[in-house]
Tab-separated table of C-alpha atoms in Angstrom:
chain	number	residue	atom	x	y	z
A	1	MET	CA	-30.316	-34.352	26.006
A	2	ARG	CA	-28.657	-31.032	26.603
A	3	GLU	CA	-27.847	-29.020	23.544
A	4	SER	CA	-25.730	-25.921	23.160
A	5	VAL	CA	-24.901	-23.057	20.848
A	6	GLN	CA	-21.344	-21.736	20.644
A	7	ALA	CA	-19.625	-18.938	18.789
A	8	GLU	CA	-16.273	-17.194	18.915
A	9	VAL	CA	-16.252	-13.427	18.560
A	10	MET	CA	-13.317	-11.061	18.445
A	11	MET	CA	-13.852	-8.206	20.889
A	12	SER	CA	-11.796	-5.180	21.814
A	13	PHE	CA	-10.733	-5.043	25.449
A	14	LEU	CA	-10.799	-1.316	26.226
A	15	VAL	CA	-7.994	-0.807	28.732
A	16	SER	CA	-8.212	2.993	28.544
A	17	GLU	CA	-9.334	5.700	26.111
A	18	GLU	CA	-5.992	5.337	24.300
A	19	LEU	CA	-5.332	1.605	24.633
A	20	SER	CA	-7.321	-1.418	23.514
A	21	PHE	CA	-6.508	-4.833	22.110
A	22	ARG	CA	-8.493	-7.552	20.399
A	23	ILE	CA	-9.181	-10.820	22.159
A	24	PRO	CA	-11.171	-13.936	21.304
A	25	VAL	CA	-14.335	-14.404	23.353
A	26	GLU	CA	-16.277	-17.660	23.372
A	27	LEU	CA	-20.054	-17.276	23.625
A	28	ARG	CA	-21.947	-20.309	24.896
A	29	TYR	CA	-25.608	-21.089	25.533
A	30	GLU	CA	-26.794	-24.407	26.974
A	31	THR	CA	-30.272	-25.820	27.336
A	32	GLY	CA	-29.307	-27.016	30.818
A	33	ASP	CA	-29.226	-23.363	31.937
A	34	PRO	CA	-31.686	-21.792	29.486
A	35	TYR	CA	-31.811	-18.322	31.043
A	36	ALA	CA	-28.068	-17.649	30.854
A	37	VAL	CA	-25.332	-17.014	28.333
A	38	ARG	CA	-21.656	-17.527	29.136
A	39	LEU	CA	-18.841	-15.415	27.783
A	40	THR	CA	-15.303	-16.746	28.204
A	41	PHE	CA	-12.648	-14.071	27.755
A	42	HIS	CA	-9.188	-15.202	26.672
A	43	LEU	CA	-6.903	-12.430	27.927
A	44	PRO	CA	-3.212	-12.695	27.019
A	45	GLY	CA	-1.106	-14.074	29.858
A	46	ASP	CA	-4.119	-14.929	32.046
A	47	ALA	CA	-6.299	-17.983	32.474
A	48	PRO	CA	-9.624	-17.693	30.628
A	49	VAL	CA	-12.329	-15.921	32.617
A	50	THR	CA	-15.993	-16.885	32.236
A	51	TRP	CA	-18.941	-14.650	33.070
A	52	ALA	CA	-22.518	-15.918	33.068
A	53	PHE	CA	-25.470	-13.554	32.891
A	54	GLY	CA	-29.000	-13.392	31.559
A	55	ARG	CA	-29.552	-14.056	27.881
A	56	GLU	CA	-32.315	-11.446	27.934
A	57	LEU	CA	-29.833	-8.836	29.211
A	58	LEU	CA	-27.624	-9.436	26.174
A	59	ILE	CA	-30.624	-9.380	23.820
A	60	ASP	CA	-31.925	-6.097	25.255
A	61	GLY	CA	-28.463	-4.548	25.562
A	62	VAL	CA	-27.801	-4.765	21.833
A	63	GLY	CA	-30.493	-2.137	21.265
A	64	ARG	CA	-30.577	-0.068	24.460
A	65	PRO	CA	-28.601	0.410	27.691
A	66	CYS	CA	-29.423	-2.439	30.106
A	67	GLY	CA	-28.221	-3.931	33.329
A	68	GLU	CA	-27.610	-3.009	36.904
A	69	GLY	CA	-24.786	-4.073	39.116
A	70	ASP	CA	-21.917	-6.184	37.808
A	71	VAL	CA	-22.994	-6.551	34.164
A	72	ARG	CA	-24.115	-3.751	31.863
A	73	VAL	CA	-24.682	-4.004	28.129
A	74	SER	CA	-25.388	-1.097	25.785
A	75	PRO	CA	-25.007	0.054	22.210
A	76	ALA	CA	-21.781	2.020	21.738
A	77	GLU	CA	-23.859	4.677	19.967
A	78	LEU	CA	-27.555	4.965	20.723
A	79	ASP	CA	-28.561	5.962	17.183
A	80	THR	CA	-27.057	3.009	15.317
A	81	LEU	CA	-26.881	-0.763	15.586
A	82	GLY	CA	-23.122	-0.946	15.141
A	83	ASP	CA	-21.088	-1.886	18.191
A	84	VAL	CA	-22.061	-3.108	21.640
A	85	LEU	CA	-20.284	-2.355	24.928
A	86	ILE	CA	-20.185	-4.989	27.674
A	87	ARG	CA	-19.108	-3.675	31.079
A	88	LEU	CA	-18.150	-6.187	33.777
A	89	GLN	CA	-17.455	-4.988	37.288
A	90	VAL	CA	-16.029	-6.644	40.391
A	91	GLY	CA	-15.811	-4.261	43.313
A	92	SER	CA	-14.091	-1.125	42.044
A	93	ASP	CA	-12.466	-2.942	39.096
A	94	GLN	CA	-14.171	-2.680	35.726
A	95	ALA	CA	-13.482	-4.242	32.337
A	96	VAL	CA	-15.085	-2.928	29.152
A	97	PHE	CA	-15.337	-4.927	25.939
A	98	ARG	CA	-16.526	-3.709	22.542
A	99	SER	CA	-18.007	-6.039	19.947
A	100	SER	CA	-19.680	-5.653	16.623
A	101	ALA	CA	-23.414	-6.194	17.112
A	102	ALA	CA	-23.730	-8.522	14.082
A	103	PRO	CA	-22.029	-11.640	15.553
A	104	LEU	CA	-23.856	-11.164	18.867
A	105	VAL	CA	-27.202	-10.942	17.069
A	106	ALA	CA	-26.334	-14.031	14.992
A	107	PHE	CA	-25.438	-15.964	18.170
A	108	LEU	CA	-28.616	-14.819	19.932
A	109	ASP	CA	-30.693	-15.799	16.904
A	110	ARG	CA	-29.237	-19.317	17.105
A	111	THR	CA	-30.055	-19.497	20.834
A	112	ASP	CA	-33.628	-18.440	20.055
A	113	LYS	CA	-33.945	-21.239	17.505
A	114	LEU	CA	-32.797	-23.712	20.156
A	115	VAL	CA	-34.943	-22.262	22.963
A	116	PRO	CA	-37.340	-19.473	21.976
A	117	LEU	CA	-37.340	-16.481	24.309
A	118	GLY	CA	-40.071	-16.991	26.892
A	119	GLN	CA	-39.936	-20.799	26.649
A	120	GLU	CA	-36.999	-21.262	29.046
A	121	GLY	CA	-39.198	-22.185	32.023
A	122	ALA	CA	-40.670	-25.262	30.399
A	123	LEU	CA	-37.213	-26.491	29.453
A	124	ALA	CA	-35.747	-25.788	32.903
A	125	ASP	CA	-38.587	-27.747	34.543
A	126	PHE	CA	-38.126	-30.642	32.134
A	127	ASP	CA	-34.395	-30.879	32.849
A	128	SER	CA	-34.899	-30.817	36.630
A	129	HIS	CA	-37.564	-33.545	36.387
A	130	LEU	CA	-35.305	-35.613	34.143
A	131	ASP	CA	-32.398	-35.253	36.609
A	132	GLU	CA	-34.665	-36.294	39.494
A	133	ALA	CA	-35.932	-39.319	37.544
A	134	LEU	CA	-32.406	-40.407	36.634
A	135	ASP	CA	-31.264	-40.050	40.257
A	136	ARG	CA	-34.235	-42.139	41.419
A	137	ILE	CA	-33.502	-44.853	38.816
A	138	LEU	CA	-29.820	-44.990	39.784
A	139	ALA	CA	-30.680	-45.166	43.486
A	140	GLU	CA	-33.121	-48.033	42.847
A	141	GLU	CA	-30.528	-49.917	40.797
A	142	GLN	CA	-27.883	-49.496	43.509
A	143	SER	CA	-30.204	-50.680	46.278
A	144	ALA	CA	-31.377	-53.662	44.198
A	145	GLY	CA	-27.865	-54.725	43.211
């Protein structure tokens, strides 16, 4: 059975140095994809946009700058555990979101209770074996009936 952890966090979408607005962001973690977290951004006037990236990147990024490429996560200020910046990039376009660290840490703590960090591999293997077994059972039932 696949389980999940969800949370909704209000984040600031930093349009420029002078302009930002708050948006709801859904955080989701599923045992079916135990290495990833999904963030769904609900921007006004647009369809929701979902980004998936490594759970470990989000964990590490709360305390220190992390990430290469399209997703970067870092504390807003290196000396304090206050806010976290999440930078998402597609080509030359970049979106920056600012969140309080507390709800992210609470969400990550709940994911760790569901699947402890470092135990994802065992769960991923179990799910793939279960899917294979179910496919085999369904195929046998269809050929028998």
